Structures are given as structure tokens and as C-alpha cells.
mmCIF file of C-alpha atoms in Angstrom:
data_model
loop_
_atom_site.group_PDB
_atom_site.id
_atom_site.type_symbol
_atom_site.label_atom_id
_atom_site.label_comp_id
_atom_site.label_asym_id
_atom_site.label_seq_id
_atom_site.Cartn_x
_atom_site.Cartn_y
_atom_site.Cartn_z
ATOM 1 C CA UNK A 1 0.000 0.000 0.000
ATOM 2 C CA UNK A 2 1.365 3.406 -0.746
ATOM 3 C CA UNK A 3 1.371 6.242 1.372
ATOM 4 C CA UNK A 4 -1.370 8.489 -0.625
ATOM 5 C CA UNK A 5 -3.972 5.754 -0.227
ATOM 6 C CA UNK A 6 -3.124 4.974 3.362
ATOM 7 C CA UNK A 7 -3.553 8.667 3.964
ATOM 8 C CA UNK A 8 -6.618 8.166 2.231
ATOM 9 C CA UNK A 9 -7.658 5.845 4.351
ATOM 10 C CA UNK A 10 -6.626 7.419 7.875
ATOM 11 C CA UNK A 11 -8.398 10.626 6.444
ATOM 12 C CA UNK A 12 -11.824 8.771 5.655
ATOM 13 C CA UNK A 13 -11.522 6.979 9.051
ATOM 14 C CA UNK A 14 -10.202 9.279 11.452
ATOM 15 C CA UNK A 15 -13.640 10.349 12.988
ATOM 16 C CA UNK A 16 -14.914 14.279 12.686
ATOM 17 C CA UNK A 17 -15.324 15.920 16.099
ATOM 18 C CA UNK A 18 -17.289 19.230 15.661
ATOM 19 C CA UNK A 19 -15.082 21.775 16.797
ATOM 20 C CA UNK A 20 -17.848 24.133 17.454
ATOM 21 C CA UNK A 21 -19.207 21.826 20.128
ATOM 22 C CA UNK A 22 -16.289 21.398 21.476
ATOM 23 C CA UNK A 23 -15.035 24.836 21.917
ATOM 24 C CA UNK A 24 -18.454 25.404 23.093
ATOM 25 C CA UNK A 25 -18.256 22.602 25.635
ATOM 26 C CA UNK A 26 -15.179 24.190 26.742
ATOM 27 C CA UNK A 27 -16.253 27.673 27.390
ATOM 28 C CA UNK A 28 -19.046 26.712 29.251
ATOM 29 C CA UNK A 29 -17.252 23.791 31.550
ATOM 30 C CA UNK A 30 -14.137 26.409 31.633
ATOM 31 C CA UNK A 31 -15.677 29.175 32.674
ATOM 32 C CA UNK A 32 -17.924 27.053 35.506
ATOM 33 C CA UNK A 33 -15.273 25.847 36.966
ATOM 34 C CA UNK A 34 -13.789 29.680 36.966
ATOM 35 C CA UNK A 35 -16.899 31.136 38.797
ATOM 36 C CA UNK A 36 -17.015 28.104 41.018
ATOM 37 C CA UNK A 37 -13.421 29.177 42.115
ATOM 38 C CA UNK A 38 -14.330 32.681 43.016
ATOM 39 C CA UNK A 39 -17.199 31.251 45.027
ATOM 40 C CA UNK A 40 -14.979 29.248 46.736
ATOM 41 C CA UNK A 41 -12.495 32.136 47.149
ATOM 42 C CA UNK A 42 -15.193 34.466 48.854
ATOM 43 C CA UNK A 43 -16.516 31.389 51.218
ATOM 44 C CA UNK A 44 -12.744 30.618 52.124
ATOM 45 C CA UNK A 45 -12.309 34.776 52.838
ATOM 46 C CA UNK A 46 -15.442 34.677 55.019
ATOM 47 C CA UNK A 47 -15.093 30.929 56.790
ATOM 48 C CA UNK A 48 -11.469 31.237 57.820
ATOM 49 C CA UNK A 49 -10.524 34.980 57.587
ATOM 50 C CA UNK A 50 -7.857 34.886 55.178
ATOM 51 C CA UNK A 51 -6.386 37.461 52.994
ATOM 52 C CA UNK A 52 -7.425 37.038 49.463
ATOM 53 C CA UNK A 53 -4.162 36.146 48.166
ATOM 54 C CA UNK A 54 -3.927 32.810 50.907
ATOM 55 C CA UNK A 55 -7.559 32.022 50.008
ATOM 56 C CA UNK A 56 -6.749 32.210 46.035
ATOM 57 C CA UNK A 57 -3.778 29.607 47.025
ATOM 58 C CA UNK A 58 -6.092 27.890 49.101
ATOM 59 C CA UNK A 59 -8.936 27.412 46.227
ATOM 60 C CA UNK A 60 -5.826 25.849 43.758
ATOM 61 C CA UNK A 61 -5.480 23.652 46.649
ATOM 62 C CA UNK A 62 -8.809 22.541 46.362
ATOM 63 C CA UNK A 63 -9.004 21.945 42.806
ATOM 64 C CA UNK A 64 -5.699 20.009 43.065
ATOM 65 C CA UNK A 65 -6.765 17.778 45.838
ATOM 66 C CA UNK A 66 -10.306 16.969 43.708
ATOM 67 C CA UNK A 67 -8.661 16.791 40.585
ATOM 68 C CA UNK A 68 -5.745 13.504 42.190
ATOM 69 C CA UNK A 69 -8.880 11.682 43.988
ATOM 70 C CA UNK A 70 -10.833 12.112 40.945
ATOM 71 C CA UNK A 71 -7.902 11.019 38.584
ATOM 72 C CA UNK A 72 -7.431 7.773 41.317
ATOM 73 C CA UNK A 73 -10.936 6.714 40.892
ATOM 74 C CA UNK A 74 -10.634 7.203 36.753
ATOM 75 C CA UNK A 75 -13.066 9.410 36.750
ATOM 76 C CA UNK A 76 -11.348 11.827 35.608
ATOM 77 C CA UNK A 77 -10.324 10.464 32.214
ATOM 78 C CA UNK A 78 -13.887 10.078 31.502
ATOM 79 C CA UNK A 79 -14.710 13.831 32.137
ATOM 80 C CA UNK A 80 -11.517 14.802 30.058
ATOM 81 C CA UNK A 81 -12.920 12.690 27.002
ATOM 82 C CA UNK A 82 -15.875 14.698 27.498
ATOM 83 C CA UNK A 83 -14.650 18.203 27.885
ATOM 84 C CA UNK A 84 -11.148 18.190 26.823
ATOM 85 C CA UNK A 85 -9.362 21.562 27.426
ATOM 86 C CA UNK A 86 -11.583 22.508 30.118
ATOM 87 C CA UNK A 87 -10.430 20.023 32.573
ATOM 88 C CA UNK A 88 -6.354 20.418 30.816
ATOM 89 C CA UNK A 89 -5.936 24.149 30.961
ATOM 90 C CA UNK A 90 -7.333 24.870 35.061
ATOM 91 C CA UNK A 91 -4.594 23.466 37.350
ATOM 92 C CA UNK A 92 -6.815 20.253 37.693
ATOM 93 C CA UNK A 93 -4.990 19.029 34.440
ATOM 94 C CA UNK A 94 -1.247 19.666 36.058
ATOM 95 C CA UNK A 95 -2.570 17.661 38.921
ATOM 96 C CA UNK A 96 -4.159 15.260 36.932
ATOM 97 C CA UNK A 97 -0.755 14.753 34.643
ATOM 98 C CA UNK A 98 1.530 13.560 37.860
ATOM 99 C CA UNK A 99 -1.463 11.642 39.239
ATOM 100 C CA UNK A 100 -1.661 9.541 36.397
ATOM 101 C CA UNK A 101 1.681 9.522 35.720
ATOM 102 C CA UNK A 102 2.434 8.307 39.166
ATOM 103 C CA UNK A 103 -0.727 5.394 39.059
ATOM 104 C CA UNK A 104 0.973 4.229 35.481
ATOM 105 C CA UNK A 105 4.241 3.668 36.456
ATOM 106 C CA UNK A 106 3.831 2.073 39.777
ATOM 107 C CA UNK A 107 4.238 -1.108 38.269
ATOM 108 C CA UNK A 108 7.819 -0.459 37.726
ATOM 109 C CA UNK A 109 8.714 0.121 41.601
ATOM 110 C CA UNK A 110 8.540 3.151 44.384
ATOM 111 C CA UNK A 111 12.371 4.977 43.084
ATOM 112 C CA UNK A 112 12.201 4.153 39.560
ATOM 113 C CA UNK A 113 8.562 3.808 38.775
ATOM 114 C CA UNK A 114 6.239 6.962 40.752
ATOM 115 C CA UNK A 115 9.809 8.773 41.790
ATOM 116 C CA UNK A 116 11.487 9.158 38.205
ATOM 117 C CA UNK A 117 8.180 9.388 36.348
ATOM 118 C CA UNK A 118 5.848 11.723 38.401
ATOM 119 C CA UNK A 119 7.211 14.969 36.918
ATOM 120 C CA UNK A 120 6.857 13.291 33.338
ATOM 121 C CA UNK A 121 4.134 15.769 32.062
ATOM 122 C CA UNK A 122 4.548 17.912 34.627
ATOM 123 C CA UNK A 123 7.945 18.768 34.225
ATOM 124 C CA UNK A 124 7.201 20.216 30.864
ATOM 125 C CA UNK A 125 5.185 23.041 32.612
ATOM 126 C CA UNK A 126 7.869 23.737 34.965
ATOM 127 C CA UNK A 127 10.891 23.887 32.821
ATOM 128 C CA UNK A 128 9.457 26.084 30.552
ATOM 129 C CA UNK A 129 7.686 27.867 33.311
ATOM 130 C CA UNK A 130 11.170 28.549 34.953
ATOM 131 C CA UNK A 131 13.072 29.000 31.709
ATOM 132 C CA UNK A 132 10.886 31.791 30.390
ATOM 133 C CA UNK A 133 10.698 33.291 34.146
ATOM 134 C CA UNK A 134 14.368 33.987 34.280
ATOM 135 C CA UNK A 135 14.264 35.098 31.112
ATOM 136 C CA UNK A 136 11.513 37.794 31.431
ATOM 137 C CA UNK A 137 12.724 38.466 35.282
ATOM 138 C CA UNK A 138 16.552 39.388 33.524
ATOM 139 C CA UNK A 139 14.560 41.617 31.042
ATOM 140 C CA UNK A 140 12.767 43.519 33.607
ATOM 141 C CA UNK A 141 15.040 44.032 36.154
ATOM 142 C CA UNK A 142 17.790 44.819 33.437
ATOM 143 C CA UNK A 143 15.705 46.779 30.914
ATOM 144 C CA UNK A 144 12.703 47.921 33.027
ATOM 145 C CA UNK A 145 14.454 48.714 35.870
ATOM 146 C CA UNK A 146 12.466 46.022 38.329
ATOM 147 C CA UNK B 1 -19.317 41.259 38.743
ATOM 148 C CA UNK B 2 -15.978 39.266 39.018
ATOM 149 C CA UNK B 3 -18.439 36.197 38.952
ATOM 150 C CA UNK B 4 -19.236 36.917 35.167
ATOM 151 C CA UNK B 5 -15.463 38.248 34.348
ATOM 152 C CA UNK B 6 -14.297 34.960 36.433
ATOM 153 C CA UNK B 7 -16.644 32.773 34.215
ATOM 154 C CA UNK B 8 -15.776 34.908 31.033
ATOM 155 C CA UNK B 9 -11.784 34.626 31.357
ATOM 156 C CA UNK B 10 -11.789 30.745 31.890
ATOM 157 C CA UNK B 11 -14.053 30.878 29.786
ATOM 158 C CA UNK B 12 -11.995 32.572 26.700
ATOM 159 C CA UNK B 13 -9.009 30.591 28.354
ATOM 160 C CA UNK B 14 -10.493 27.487 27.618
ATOM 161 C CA UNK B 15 -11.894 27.822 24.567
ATOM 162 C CA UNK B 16 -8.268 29.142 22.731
ATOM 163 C CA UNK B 17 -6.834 25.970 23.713
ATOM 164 C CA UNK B 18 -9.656 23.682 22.445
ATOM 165 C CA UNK B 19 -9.356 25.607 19.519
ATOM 166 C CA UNK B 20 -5.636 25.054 19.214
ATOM 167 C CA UNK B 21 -6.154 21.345 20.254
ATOM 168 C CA UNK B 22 -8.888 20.700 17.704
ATOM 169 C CA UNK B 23 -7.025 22.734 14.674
ATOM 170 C CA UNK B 24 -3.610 22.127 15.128
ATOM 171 C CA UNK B 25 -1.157 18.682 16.299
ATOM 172 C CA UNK B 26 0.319 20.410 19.501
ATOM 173 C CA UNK B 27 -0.737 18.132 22.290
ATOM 174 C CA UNK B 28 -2.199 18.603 25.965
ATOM 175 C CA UNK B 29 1.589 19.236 27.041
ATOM 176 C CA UNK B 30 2.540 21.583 24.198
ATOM 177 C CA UNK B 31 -0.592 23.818 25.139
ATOM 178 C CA UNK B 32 -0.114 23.869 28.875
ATOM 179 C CA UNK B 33 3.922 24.797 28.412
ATOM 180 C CA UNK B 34 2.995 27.783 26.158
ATOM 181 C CA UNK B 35 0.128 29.232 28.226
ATOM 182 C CA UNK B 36 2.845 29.185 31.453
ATOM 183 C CA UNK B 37 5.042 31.110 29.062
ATOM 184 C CA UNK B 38 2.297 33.619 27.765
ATOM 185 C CA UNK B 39 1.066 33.649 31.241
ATOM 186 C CA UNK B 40 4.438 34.686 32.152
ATOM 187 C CA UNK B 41 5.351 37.321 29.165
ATOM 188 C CA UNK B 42 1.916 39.036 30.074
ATOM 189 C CA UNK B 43 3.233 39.752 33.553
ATOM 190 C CA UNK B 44 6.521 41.349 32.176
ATOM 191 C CA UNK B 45 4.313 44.370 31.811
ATOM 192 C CA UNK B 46 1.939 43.991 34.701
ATOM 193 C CA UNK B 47 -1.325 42.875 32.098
ATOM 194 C CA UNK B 48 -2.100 39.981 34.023
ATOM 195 C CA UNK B 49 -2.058 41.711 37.553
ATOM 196 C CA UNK B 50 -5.294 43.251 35.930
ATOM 197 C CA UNK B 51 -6.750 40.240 34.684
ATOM 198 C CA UNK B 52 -6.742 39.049 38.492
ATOM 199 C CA UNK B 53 -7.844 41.992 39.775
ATOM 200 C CA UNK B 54 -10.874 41.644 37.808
ATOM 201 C CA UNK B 55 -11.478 38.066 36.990
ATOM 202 C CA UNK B 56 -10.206 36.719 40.555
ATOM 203 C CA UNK B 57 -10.312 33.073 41.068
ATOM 204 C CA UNK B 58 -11.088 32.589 37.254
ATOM 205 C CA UNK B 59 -7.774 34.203 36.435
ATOM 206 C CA UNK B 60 -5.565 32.090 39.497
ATOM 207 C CA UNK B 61 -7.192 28.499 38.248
ATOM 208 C CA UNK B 62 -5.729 28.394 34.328
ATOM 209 C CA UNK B 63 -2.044 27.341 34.254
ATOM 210 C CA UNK B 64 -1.282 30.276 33.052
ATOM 211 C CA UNK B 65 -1.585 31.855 36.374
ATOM 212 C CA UNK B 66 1.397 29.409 36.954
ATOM 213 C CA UNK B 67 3.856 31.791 34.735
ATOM 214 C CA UNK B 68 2.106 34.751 36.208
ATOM 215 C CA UNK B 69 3.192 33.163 40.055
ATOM 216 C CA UNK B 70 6.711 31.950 39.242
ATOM 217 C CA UNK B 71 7.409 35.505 38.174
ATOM 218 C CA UNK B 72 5.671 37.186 40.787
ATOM 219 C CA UNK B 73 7.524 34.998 43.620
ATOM 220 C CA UNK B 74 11.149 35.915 41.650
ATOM 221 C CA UNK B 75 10.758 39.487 40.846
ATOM 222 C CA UNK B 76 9.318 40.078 45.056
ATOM 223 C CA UNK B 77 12.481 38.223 46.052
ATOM 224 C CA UNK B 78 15.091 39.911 43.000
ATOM 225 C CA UNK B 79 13.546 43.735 44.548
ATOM 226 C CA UNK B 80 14.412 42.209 48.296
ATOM 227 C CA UNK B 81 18.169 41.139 47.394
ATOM 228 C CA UNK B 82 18.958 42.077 44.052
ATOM 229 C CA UNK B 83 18.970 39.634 40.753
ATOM 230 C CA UNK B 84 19.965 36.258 42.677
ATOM 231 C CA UNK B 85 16.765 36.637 43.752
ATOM 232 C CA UNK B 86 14.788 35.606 40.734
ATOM 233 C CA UNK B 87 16.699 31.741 41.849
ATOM 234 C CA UNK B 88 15.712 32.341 45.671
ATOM 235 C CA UNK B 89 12.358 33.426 44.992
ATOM 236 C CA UNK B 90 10.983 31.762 42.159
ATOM 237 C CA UNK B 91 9.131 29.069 43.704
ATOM 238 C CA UNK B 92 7.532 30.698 46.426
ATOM 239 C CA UNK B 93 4.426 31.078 45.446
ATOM 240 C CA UNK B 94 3.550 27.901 43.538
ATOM 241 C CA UNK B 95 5.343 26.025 46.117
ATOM 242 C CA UNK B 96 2.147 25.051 48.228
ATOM 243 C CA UNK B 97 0.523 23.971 44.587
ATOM 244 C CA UNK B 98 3.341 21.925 43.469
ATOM 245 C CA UNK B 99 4.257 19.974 47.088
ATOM 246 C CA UNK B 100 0.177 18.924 47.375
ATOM 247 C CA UNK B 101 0.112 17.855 43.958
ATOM 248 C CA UNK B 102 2.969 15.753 44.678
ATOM 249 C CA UNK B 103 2.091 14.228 48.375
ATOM 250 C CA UNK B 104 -1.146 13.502 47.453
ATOM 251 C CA UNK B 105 -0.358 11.692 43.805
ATOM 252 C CA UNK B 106 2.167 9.415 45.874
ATOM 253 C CA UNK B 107 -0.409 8.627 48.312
ATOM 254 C CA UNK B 108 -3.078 7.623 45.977
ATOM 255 C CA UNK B 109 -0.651 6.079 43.737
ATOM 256 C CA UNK B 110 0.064 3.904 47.108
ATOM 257 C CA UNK B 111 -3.334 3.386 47.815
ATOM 258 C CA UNK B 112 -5.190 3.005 44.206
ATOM 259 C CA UNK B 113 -4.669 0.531 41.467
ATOM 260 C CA UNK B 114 -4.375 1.886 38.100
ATOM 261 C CA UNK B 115 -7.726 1.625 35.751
ATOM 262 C CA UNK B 116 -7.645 1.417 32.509
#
């Protein structure tokens, strides 16, 4: 078989997801789970009398704490098949990657299984996350003056 | 108000990277590592201070309020003790985030079997 039909053939097969749907999906699930975190921002301000920047660290908290016991039930997949980005972009999906990452490899021991492979998605978030820092930190501080 | 601009922001958030995911090859991983960056480059010049002054809670969930902490926790530290501080201070913010993550995934990974 050549490669133009079996491109053919991937083409006619691959199924069509509506991308209308799905960016709609994604708004709506996104921007939930958005207001849902400034509820829980306010209640956290008003329960336990915390500044709003402890409470906003507070509400990740939250999210990250659902989003691991969700992922360890496999819920979570199921809800991300669903609504995609919306669960990938809020910080659920950076808990969600070492979760996952750390129930896959357990197999292959405590050190060398969950310890070297727990940071496998993750880590791409913080080394670029830290790269571009010190880069824009040297530009301000250099060029901007702080 | 900040309820609607919380939903709106996630919201918009949301949607640009389904669109990118649906229209484009660049994975889950490729999206979240740019929107730390952008969420970074936006704070260079104080835009997304604004965003979470308005939005709130809808602006701290994306990951790009990840870039927009790293740099906040660096730039605090580099104006305490000069530009070493951008390596003292970087993580001091998004360390509570990062070490929960962590201690929790090992503990479920303990306690759960994978499901496939």
C-alpha cells in the first residue's frame, strides 16, 4: 500500500469531532469551573478569615486535591474525554498529569517507577515555566528597571 | 461582577486551547507549556495583575496563572536582594501547589490501582 492511499484511508476513518461543540463545551465547563473558584475564594475569605491572596492559594489547593482523587478513581479520564481543554488548561490538568503519571508507572517500583516518572508531564510546565521566568525576570530588572 | 469576568476569562481561556487542540497537532503538554510562558510574558508588563484583579479566582485556576506566580515569587524576592533573587524566589508562590500535587499523587498512587 502506498502512502497516498493509506492517507486516504486514515483521512476517511479518522472520525470528525465538531469543533464548534467542542469549543463550546469548553467555554461553558471552563468558565464554571472559573466562577465556582471565586465562590470558593469568597466562602474561604469569610469561613477562615484569610487574605485574598492565601484564600486564592487555598482554592488551587482545592481543585488540586479533587482533581488527584478524581484522577485515582478514573473518573477523571472520563470527564476529560468529554470536555477536553476545560479540565487540561485549570490546574486540575497539572494535577491530573503527575497523578496519572504516578498510578501508570507504579508497576515499575517506588524509586524508579512513581519517583522518576511523576514529573513526566509535569515537568514540561515547569521547565518552561522557569526558563521563560528567568528570562523575562533578567529583562525587567535589566531593561525595566524592576 | 468578578463572577461573570471569572466565568468569562476561563471561559476565553479554555476555549483558545480547544481551539488550538482541535485545529492544530500540539498536544495537551505543548498547550499547557505555552500558556505558562504567555502567562508569564503578560506579567513582564503587569497585564495579568489586571486580569486578576478583575477576573479573581477565574484568572488564578488556568495554568497560566502558573507563569504569572513563578514571576511574581522571583521578581518580590530579586527587589528584596537584588537579581539572585529571581533563583531564591521563584518558587515561592507555587510552592504550596506543586508539594500537594505531589504528596497527594504518591499517596493515591500507594493506595489506588491503576484503571484502565
Amino acid at each position: 500500500m502506498n502512502k497516498n492511499r493509506y492517507k486516504e484511508i486514515v483521512d476517511k476513518n479518522t472520525p470528525k469531532e465538531n469543533c464548534f461543540i467542542n469549543g463550546l463545551v469548553a467555554f461553558l465547563v471552563g468558565g464554571s469551573l472559573g466562577a465556582l473558584g471565586e465562590l470558593l475564594l469568597r466562602c474561604y475569605m469569610m469561613w477562615l478569615n484569610l487574605p485574598r491572596k492565601e484564600s486564592g492559594v487555598l482554592v488551587t489547593l482545592t481543585f488540586v486535591a479533587i482533581a488527584s482523587i478524581l484522577t485515582a478513581l478514573g473518573i477523571f479520564d472520563v470527564l476529560v474525554s468529554k470536555v477536553k481543554a476545560a479540565l487540561i488548561i485549570p490546574i486540575t490538568g497539572f494535577a491530573h498529569s503527575m497523578t496519572s503519571a504516578a498510578l501508570e508507572y507504579k508497576h515499575e517500583g517506588l524509586v524508579l517507577g512513581i519517583g522518576a516518572n511523576i514529573f513526566k508531564l509535569a515537568g514540561t510546565v515547569i521547565l518552561y515555566g522557569v526558563v521563560s521566568v528567568y528570562i523575562f525576570g533578567l529583562i525587567r530588572l535589566l531593561v525595566m528597571g524592576g | 461582577m468578578t463572577y461573570v469576568y471569572a466565568f468569562l476569562f476561563c471561559g476565553f481561556v479554555c476555549l483558545i486551547a480547544q481551539i488550538i487542540l482541535d485545529n492544530t497537532k500540539l498536544t495537551p503538554g505543548h498547550i499547557t507549556s505555552l500558556f505558562v510562558v504567555i502567562g508569564a510574558a503578560l506579567d513582564v508588563f503587569g497585564i495579568y495583575d489586571k486580569f486578576v484583579l478583575y477576573a479573581g479566582a477565574g484568572a488564578l485556576l488556568p495554568i497560566t496563572s502558573f507563569g504569572h506566580l513563578l514571576i511574581h515569587g522571583a521578581m518580590d524576592m530579586a527587589h528584596d536582594i537584588g537579581p539572585l533573587g529571581l533563583a531564591f524566589g521563584i518558587f515561592n508562590l507555587t510552592s504550596a501547589g506543586i508539594s500537594i500535587a505531589l504528596v497527594l499523587s504518591f499517596i493515591l498512587a500507594i493506595i489506588f490501582k491503576p484503571k484502565h
